[in-house]
Short mmCIF file of C-alpha atoms and ligand atoms in Angstrom, two decimals:
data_model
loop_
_atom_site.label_atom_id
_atom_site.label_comp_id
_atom_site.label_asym_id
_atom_site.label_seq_id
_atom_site.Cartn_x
_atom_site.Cartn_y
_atom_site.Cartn_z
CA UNK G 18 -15.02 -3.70 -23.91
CA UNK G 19 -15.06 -4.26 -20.09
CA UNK G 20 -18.69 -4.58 -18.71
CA UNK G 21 -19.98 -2.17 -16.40
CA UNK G 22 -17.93 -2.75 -12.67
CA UNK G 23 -19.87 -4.27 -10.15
CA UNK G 24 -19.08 -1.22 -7.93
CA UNK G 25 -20.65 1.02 -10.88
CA UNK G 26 -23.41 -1.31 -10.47
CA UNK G 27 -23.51 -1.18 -6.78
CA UNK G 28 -23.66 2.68 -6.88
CA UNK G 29 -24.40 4.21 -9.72
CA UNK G 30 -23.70 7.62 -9.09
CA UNK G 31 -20.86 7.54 -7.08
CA UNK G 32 -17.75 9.08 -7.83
CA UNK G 33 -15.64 7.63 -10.70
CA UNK G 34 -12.90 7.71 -8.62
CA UNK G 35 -14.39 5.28 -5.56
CA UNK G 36 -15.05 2.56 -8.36
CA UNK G 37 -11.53 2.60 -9.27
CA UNK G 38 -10.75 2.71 -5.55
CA UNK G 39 -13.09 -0.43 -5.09
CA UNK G 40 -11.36 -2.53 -7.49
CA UNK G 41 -8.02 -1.87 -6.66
CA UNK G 42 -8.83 -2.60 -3.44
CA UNK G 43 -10.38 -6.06 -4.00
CA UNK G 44 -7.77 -6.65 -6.44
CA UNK G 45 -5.33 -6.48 -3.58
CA UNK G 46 -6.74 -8.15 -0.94
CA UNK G 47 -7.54 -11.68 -3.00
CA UNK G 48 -4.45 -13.24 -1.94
CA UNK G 49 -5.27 -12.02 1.51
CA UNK G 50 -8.23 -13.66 1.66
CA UNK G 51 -6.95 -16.82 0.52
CA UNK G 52 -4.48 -16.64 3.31
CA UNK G 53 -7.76 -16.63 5.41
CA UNK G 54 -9.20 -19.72 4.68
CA UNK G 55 -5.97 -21.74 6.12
CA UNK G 56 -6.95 -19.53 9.82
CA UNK G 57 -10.35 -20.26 9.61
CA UNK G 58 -9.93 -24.21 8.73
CA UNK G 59 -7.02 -24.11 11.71
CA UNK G 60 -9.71 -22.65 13.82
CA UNK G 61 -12.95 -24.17 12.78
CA UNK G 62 -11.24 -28.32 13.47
CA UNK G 63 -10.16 -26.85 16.31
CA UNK G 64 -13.41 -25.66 18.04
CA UNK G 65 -15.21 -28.93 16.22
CA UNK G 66 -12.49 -31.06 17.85
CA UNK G 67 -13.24 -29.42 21.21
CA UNK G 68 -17.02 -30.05 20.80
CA UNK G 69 -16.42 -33.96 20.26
CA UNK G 70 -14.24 -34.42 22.89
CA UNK G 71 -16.76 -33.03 25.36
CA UNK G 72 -19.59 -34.98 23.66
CA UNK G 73 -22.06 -32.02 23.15
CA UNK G 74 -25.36 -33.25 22.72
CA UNK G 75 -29.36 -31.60 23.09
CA UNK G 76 -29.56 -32.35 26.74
CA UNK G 77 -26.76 -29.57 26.72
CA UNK G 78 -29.18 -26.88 25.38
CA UNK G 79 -31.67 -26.97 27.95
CA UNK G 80 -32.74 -23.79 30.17
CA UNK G 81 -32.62 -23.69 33.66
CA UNK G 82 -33.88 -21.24 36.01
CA UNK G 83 -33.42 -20.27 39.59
CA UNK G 84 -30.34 -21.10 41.52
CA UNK G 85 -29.80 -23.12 38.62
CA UNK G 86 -26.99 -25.48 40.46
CA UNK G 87 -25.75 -28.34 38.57
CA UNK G 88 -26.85 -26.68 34.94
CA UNK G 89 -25.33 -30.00 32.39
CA UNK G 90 -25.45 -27.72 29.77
CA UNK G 91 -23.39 -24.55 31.47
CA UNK G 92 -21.00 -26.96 32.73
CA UNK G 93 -20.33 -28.37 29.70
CA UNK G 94 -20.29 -25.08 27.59
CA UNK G 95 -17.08 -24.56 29.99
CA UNK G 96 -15.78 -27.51 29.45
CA UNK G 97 -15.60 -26.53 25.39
CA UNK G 98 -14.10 -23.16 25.98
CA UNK G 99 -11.31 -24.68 28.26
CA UNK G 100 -10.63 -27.29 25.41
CA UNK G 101 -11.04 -24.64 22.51
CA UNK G 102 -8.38 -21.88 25.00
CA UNK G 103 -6.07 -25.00 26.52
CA UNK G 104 -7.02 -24.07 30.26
CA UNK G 105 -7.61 -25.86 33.19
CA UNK G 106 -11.11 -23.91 33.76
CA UNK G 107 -13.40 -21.36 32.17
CA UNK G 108 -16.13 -19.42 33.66
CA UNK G 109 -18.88 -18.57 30.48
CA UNK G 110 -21.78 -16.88 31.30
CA UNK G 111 -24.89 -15.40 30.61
CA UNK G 112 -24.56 -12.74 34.06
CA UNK G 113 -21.23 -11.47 32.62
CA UNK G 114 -22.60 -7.80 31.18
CA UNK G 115 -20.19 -7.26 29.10
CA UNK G 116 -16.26 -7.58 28.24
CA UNK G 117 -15.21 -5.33 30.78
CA UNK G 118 -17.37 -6.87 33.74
CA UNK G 119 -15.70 -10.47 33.11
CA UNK G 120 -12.25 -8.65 33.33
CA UNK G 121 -13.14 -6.38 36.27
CA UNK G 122 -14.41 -10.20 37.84
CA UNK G 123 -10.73 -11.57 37.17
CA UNK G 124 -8.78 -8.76 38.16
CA UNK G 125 -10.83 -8.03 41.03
CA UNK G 126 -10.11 -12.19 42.06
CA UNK G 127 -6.87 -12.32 41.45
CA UNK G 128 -5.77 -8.90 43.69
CA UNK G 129 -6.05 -8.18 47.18
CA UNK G 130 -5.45 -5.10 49.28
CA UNK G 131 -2.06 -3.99 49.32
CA UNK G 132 -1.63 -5.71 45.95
CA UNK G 133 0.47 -3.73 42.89
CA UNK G 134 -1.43 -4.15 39.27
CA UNK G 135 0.50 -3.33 36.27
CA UNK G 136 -0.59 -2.23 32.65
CA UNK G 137 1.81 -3.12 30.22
CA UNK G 138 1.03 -2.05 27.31
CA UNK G 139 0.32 1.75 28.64
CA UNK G 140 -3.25 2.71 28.88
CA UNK G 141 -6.13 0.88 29.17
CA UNK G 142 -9.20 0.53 27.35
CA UNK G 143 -11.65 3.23 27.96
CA UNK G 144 -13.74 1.33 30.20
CA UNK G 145 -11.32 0.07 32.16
CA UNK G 146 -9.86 3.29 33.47
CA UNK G 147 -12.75 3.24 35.80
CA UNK G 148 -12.61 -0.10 37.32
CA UNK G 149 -8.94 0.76 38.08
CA UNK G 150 -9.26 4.00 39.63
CA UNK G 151 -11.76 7.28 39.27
CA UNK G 152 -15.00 5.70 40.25
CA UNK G 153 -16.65 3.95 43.34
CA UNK G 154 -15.67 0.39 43.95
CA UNK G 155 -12.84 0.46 41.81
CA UNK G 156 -9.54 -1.62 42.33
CA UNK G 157 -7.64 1.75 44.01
CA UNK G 158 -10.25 2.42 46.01
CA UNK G 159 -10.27 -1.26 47.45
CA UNK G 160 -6.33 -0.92 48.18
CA UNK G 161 -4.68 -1.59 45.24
CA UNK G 162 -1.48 -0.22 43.99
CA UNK G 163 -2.00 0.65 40.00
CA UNK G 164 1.03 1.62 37.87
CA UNK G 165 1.59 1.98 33.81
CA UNK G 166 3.94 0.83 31.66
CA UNK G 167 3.81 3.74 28.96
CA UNK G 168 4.37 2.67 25.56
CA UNK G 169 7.57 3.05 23.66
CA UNK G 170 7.75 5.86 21.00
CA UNK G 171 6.71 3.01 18.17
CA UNK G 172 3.73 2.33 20.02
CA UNK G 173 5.29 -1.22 20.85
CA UNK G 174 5.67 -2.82 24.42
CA UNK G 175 8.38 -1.42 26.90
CA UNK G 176 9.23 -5.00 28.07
CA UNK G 177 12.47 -4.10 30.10
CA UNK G 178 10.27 -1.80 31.84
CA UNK G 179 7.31 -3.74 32.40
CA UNK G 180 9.91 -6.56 34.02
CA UNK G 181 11.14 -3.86 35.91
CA UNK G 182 7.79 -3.08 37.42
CA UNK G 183 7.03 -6.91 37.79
CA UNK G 184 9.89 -7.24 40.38
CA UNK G 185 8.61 -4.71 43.32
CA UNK G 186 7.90 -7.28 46.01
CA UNK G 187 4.01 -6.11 45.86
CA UNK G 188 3.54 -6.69 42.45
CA UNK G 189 0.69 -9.42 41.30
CA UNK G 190 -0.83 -8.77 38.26
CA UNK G 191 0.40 -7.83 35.15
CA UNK G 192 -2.19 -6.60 32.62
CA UNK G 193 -1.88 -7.18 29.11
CA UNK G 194 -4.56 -5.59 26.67
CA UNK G 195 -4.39 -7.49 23.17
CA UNK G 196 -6.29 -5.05 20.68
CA UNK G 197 -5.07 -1.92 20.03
CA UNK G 198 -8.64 -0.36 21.69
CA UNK G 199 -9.40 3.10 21.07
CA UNK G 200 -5.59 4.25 20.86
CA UNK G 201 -3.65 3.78 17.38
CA UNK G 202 -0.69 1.66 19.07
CA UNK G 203 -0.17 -1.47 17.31
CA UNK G 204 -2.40 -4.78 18.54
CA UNK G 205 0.06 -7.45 20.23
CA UNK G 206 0.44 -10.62 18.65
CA UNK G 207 0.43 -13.70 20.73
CA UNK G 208 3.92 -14.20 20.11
CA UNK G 209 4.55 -10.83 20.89
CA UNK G 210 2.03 -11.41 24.73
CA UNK G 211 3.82 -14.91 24.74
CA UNK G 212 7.36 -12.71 24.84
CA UNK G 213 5.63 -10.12 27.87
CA UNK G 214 4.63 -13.36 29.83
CA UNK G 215 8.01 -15.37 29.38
CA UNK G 216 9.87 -12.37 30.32
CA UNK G 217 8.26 -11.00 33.23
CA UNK G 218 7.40 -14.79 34.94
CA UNK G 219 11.74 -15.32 34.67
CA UNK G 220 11.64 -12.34 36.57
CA UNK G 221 8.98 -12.82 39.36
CA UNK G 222 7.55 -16.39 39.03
CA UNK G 223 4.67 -15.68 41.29
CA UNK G 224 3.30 -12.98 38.73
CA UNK G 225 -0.34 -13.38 37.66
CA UNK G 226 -0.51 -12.63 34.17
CA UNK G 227 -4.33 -11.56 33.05
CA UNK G 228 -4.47 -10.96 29.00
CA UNK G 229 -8.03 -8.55 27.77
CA UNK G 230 -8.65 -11.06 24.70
CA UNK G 231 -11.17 -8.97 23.56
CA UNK G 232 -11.36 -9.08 19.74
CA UNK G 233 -8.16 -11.38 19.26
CA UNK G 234 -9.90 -14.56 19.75
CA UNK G 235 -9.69 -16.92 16.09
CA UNK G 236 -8.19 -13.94 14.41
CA UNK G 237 -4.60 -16.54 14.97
CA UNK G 238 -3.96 -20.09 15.15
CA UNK G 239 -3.41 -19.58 19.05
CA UNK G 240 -4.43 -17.34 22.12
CA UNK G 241 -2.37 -16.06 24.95
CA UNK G 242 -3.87 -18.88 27.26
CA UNK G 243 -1.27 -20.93 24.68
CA UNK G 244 1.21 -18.65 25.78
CA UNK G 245 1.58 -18.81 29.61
CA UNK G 246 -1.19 -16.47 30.07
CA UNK G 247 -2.73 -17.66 33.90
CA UNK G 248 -6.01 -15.63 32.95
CA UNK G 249 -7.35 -14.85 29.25
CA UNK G 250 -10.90 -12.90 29.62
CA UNK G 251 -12.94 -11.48 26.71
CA UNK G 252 -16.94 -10.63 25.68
CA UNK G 253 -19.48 -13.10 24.07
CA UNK G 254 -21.08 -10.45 21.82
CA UNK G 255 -17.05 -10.16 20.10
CA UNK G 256 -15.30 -13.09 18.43
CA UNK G 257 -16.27 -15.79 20.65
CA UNK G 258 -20.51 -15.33 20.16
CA UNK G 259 -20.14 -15.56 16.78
CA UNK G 260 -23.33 -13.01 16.41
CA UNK G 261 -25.45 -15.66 17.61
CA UNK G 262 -24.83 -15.36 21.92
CA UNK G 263 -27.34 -12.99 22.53
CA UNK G 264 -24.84 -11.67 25.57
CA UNK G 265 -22.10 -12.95 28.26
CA UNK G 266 -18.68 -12.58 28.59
CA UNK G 267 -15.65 -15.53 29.45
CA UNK G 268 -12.69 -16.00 31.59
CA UNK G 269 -10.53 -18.96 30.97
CA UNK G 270 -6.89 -19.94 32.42
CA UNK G 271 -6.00 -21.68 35.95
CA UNK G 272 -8.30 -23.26 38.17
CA UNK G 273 -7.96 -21.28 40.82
CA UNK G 274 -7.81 -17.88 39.26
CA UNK G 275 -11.39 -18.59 37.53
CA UNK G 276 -12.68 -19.90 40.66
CA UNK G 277 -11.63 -16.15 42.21
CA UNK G 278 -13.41 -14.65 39.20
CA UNK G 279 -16.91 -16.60 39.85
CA UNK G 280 -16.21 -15.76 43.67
CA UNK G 281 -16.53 -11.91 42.18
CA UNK G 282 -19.26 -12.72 39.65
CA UNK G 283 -21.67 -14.70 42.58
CA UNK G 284 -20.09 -14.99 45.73
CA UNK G 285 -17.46 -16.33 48.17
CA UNK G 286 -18.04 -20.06 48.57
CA UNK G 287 -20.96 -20.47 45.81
CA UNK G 288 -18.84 -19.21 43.31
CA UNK G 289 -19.59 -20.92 39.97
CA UNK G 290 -22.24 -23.15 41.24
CA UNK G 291 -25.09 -21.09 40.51
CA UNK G 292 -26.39 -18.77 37.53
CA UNK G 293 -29.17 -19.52 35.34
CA UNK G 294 -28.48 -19.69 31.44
CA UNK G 295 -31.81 -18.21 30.79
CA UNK G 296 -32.09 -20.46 28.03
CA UNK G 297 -29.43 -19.49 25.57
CA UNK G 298 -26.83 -22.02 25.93
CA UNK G 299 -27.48 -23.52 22.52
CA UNK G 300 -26.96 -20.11 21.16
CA UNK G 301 -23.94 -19.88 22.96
CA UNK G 302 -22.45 -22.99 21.74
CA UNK G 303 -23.82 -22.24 18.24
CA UNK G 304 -22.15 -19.55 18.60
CA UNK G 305 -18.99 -20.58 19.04
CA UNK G 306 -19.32 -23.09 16.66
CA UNK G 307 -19.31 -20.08 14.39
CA UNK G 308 -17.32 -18.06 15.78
CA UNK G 309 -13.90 -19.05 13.39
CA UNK G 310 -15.84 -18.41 10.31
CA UNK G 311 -17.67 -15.38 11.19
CA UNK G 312 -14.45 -14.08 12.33
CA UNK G 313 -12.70 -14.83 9.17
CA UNK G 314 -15.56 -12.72 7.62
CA UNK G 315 -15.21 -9.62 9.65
CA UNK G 316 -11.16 -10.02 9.00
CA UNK G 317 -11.98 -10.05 5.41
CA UNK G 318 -14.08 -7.44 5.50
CA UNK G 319 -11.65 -4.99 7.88
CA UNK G 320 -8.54 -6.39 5.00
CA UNK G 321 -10.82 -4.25 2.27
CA UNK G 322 -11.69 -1.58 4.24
CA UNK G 323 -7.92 -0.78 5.01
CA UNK G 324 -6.71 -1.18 1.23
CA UNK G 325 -10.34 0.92 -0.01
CA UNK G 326 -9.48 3.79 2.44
CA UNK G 327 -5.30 4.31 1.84
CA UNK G 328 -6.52 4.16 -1.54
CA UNK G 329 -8.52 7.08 -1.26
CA UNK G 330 -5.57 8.52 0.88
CA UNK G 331 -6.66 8.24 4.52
CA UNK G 332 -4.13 6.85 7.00
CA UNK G 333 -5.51 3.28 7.98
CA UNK G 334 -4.30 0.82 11.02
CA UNK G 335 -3.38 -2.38 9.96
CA UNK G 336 -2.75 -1.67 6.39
CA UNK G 337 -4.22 -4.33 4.60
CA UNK G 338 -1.56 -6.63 3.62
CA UNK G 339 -0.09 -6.71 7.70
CA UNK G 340 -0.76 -9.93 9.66
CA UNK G 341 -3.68 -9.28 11.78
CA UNK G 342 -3.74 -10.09 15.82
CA UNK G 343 -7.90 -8.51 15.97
CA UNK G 344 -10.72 -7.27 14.15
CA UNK G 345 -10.42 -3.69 14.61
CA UNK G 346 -9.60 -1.96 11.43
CA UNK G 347 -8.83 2.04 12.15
CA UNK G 348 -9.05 5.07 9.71
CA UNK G 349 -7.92 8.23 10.83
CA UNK G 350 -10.87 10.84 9.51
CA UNK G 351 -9.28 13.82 10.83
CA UNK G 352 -12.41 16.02 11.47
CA UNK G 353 -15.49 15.33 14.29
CA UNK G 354 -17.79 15.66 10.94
CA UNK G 355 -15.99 13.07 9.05
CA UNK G 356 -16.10 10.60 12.25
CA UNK G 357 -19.28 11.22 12.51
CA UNK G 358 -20.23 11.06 8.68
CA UNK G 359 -18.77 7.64 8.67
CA UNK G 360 -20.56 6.24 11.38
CA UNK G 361 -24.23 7.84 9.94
CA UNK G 362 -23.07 5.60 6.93
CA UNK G 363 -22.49 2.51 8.03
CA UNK G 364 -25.54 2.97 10.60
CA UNK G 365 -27.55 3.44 7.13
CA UNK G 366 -25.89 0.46 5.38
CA UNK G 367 -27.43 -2.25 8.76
CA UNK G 368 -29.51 -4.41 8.45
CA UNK G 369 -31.30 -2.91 11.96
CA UNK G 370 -32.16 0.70 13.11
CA UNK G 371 -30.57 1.74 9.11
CA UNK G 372 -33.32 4.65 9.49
CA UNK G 373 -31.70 6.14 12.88
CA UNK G 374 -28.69 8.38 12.99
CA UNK G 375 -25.67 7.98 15.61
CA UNK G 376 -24.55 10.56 17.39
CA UNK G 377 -22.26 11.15 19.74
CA UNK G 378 -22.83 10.68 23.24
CA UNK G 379 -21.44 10.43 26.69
CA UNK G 380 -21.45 6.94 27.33
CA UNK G 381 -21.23 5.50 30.45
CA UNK G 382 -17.47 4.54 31.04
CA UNK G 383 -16.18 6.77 28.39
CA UNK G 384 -14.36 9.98 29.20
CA UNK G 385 -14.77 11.60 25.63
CA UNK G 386 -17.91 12.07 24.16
CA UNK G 387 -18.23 8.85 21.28
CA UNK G 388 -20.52 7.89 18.39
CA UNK G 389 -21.16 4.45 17.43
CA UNK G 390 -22.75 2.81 14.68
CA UNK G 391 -24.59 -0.64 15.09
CA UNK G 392 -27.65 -1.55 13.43
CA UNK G 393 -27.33 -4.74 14.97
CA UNK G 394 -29.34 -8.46 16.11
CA UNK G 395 -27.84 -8.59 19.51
CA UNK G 396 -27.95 -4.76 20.91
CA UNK G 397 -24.28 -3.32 20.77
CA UNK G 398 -22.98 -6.30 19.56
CA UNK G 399 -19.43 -5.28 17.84
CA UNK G 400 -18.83 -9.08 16.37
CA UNK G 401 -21.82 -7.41 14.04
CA UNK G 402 -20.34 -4.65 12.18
CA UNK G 403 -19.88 -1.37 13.74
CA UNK G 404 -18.02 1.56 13.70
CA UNK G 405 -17.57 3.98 16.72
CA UNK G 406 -15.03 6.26 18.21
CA UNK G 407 -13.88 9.22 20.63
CA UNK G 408 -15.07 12.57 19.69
CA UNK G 409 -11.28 13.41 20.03
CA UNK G 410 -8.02 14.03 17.76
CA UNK G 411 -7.37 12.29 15.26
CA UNK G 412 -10.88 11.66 15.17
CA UNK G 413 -10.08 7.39 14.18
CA UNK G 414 -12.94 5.78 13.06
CA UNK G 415 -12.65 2.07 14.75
CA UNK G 416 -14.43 0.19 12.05
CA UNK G 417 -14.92 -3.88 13.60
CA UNK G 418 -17.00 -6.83 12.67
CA UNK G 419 -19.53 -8.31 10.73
CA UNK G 420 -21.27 -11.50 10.46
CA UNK G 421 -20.37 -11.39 6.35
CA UNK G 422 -17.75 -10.06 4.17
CA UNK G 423 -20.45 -8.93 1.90
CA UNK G 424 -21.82 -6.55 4.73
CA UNK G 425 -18.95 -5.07 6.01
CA UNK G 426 -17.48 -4.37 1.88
CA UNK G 427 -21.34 -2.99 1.30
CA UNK G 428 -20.68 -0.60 4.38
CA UNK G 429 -17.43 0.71 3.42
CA UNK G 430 -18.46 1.66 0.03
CA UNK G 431 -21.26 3.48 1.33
CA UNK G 432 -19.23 5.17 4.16
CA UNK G 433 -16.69 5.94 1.45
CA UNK G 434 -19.47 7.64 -0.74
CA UNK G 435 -20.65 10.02 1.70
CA UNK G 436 -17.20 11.05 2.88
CA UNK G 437 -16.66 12.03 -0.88
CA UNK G 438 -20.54 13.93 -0.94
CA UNK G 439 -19.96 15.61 1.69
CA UNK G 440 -16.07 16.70 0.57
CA UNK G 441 -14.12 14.94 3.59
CA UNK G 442 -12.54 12.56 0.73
C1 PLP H 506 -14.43 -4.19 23.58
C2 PLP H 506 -13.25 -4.14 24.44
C3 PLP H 506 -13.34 -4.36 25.82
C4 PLP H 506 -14.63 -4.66 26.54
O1 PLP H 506 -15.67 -3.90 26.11
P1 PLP H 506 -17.17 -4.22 26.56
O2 PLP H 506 -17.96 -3.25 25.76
O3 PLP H 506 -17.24 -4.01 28.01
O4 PLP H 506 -17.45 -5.64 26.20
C5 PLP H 506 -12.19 -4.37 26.56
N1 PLP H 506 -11.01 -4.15 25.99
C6 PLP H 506 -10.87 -3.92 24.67
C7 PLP H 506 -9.52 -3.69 24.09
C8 PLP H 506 -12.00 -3.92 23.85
O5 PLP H 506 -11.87 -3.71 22.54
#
């Protein structure tokens, strides 16, 4: 006779059905797993490699204070990040707030007044809507010409439109936004951003391309900066922290355009020169050291998610067996209730604040209320596991992270549980 299933084990009085679920699911996403590895080894000599090259030592993790001009170890934490990206310059630091500040910092550098921008893969992440128009100080408001490329039926790039917008003589920027954010359109592939770039630079050389990286980075063997992308910017406390950066943010492509960006960040003429690391640049290097594998983890981890919940017959982007371009693993709840019953389980399976319940909110940036799970070391980190969304149809649960595969299966089951308690499964 079979012995008792670990899942049985796990939790003994759940459903007979969500055991079943559980080992189909982990039966299915083995071989995925295994495919895994090979990234993570890719990535992992990769960011090692970089590290050598740019002889990291101690000296490198000292703090500095003040002004803080000629910090060894900040300049050499750049150094890395241009290596581990293939760019001419990178801008890492602590004073970036968050993802969206070091891509308001590049966009901001890159266009002037009279300037066009142009989305092309529709829409923007919540929090950028803002910094484009809507609110004080943003681009519009500073003289800048904003236009969207919608998305094609399929979700998929509009390329012949996007070149289309690229040749008005004011255009400068075109805006490509990797992860699928909170929207169910498929996440672009660097291939796919390599295709955008190479098709929109034949048609206006003198376009700036500026790629949102955020979650993408180690999930493939390359990144858009690979690709032709001038500007690739992301968020320390995503892929490239690997949990460990306590905060920051990164912008890394050409010279010049990450000089504009520290221009933004400190000011004209100073630029880069200045900014204190308060200390954490071993954590930020640390970090990054395991950033590949605790990437791998969280991809793991959103692989079984997607195969437990279409097993239990929710509609889930990726499915688990598609190649995956970021962490974010959606499942469409359909209700406000089951969104938020999700979230109250995951919150409960953390390591941190398990004992306090998410609700939703109206978070600054956001136009729809959300609710966001993340019992978390670094506050808000979402390389940790989390799950949040948009208190609006169809209520997706975007479900991203965590430092081990262990968590983020643990989490799933337990979200999965109290879907089925409280009959939204
Ligand atoms: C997370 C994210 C950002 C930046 O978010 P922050 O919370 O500001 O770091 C930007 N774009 C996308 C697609 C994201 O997922």
């Amino acid at each position: 006779m079979k012995s008792l299933s670990i899942y049985a084990k796990l939790l003994p009085d759940c459903p007979g059905r969500l055991i079943r679920a559980a080992e189909l699911a982990m039966e299915r996403v083995r071989p995925h797993w295994a495919r895994a590895d090979e990234l993570v080894l890719i990535n992992q000599a990769k960011v090692l490699r970089a590290f050598q090259e740019c002889q990291v030592s101690d000296i490198h993790f000292a703090g500095s204070t003040g002004y803080a001009y000629g910090d060894l170890g900040r300049e050499r934490i750049e150094q890395v990040f241009a290596r581990v990206f293939g760019t001419e310059a990178a801008l890492v630091r602590a004073q970036f707030a968050s993802g969206t500040h070091a891509i308001t910092c590049g966009l901001f550098g890159a266009l002037k007044a009279g300037d066009r921008l142009i989305a092309a893969a529709g829409t923007p992440y919540d929090t950028l809507r803002t910094v484009i128009s809507g609110a004080p100080g943003s681009l519009t408001e500073w003289g800048v010409t904003y236009e969207e490329s919608p998305l094609l039926a399929d979700g998929t790039v509009d390329i012949a439109n996007v070149v289309r917008l690229a040749q008005q003589p004011d255009a400068r920027v075109v805006f490509i936004q990797r992860s699928r954010g909170y929207s169910l359109r498929p996440t672009l592939s660097v291939t796919k951003i390599g295709e955008i770039i190479a098709a929109v630079k034949a048609a206006n050389p003198g376009i700036i391309c500026v790629v949102d990286n955020c979650y993408g980075e180690f999930t493939q063997e390359i990144e858009p900066s690979n690709v032709g992308a001038d500007l690739v910017c992301g968020s320390l406390i995503k892929n490239p922290g690997g949990g460990i950066a306590p905060t920051g943010g990164y912008v890394v492509g050409r010279q010049e355009l990450v000089d504009r960006a520290a221009a933004r960040l400190f000011a004209p003429g100073i630029a880069g020169e200045v900014g204190a690391n308060f200390g954490i640049n071993r954590l930020i290097l640390q970090g990054l050291f395991l950033a590949p594998h605790v990437t791998g983890e969280a991809l793991r981890g959103a692989q079984f998610t997607a195969a437990l919940f279409a097993e239990l017959g929710l509609s889930v982007r990726p499915t688990y067996d598609a190649e995956r371009y970021d962490l974010v693993q959606a499942v469409e709840l359909g209700t406000g209730e089951g969104l938020v019953a999700f979230c109250e389980a995951v919150q409960k399976a953390s390591p941190v604040d398990a004992h306090v319940r998410p609700e939703p909110w109206d978070m600054p940036g956001y136009t729809d209320q959300v609710v966001m799970a993340a019992g978390t070391f670094n506050m808000g980190s979402s390389i940790e596991l989390s799950a949040d969304g948009p208190m609006r149809p169809p209520y997706a649960v975007y479900f991203q992270g965590g430092l081990t595969r262990e968590h983020v299966v643990w989490a799933a089951l337990n979200a999965a549980n109290e879907l089925m308690a409280r009959g939204h499964l």
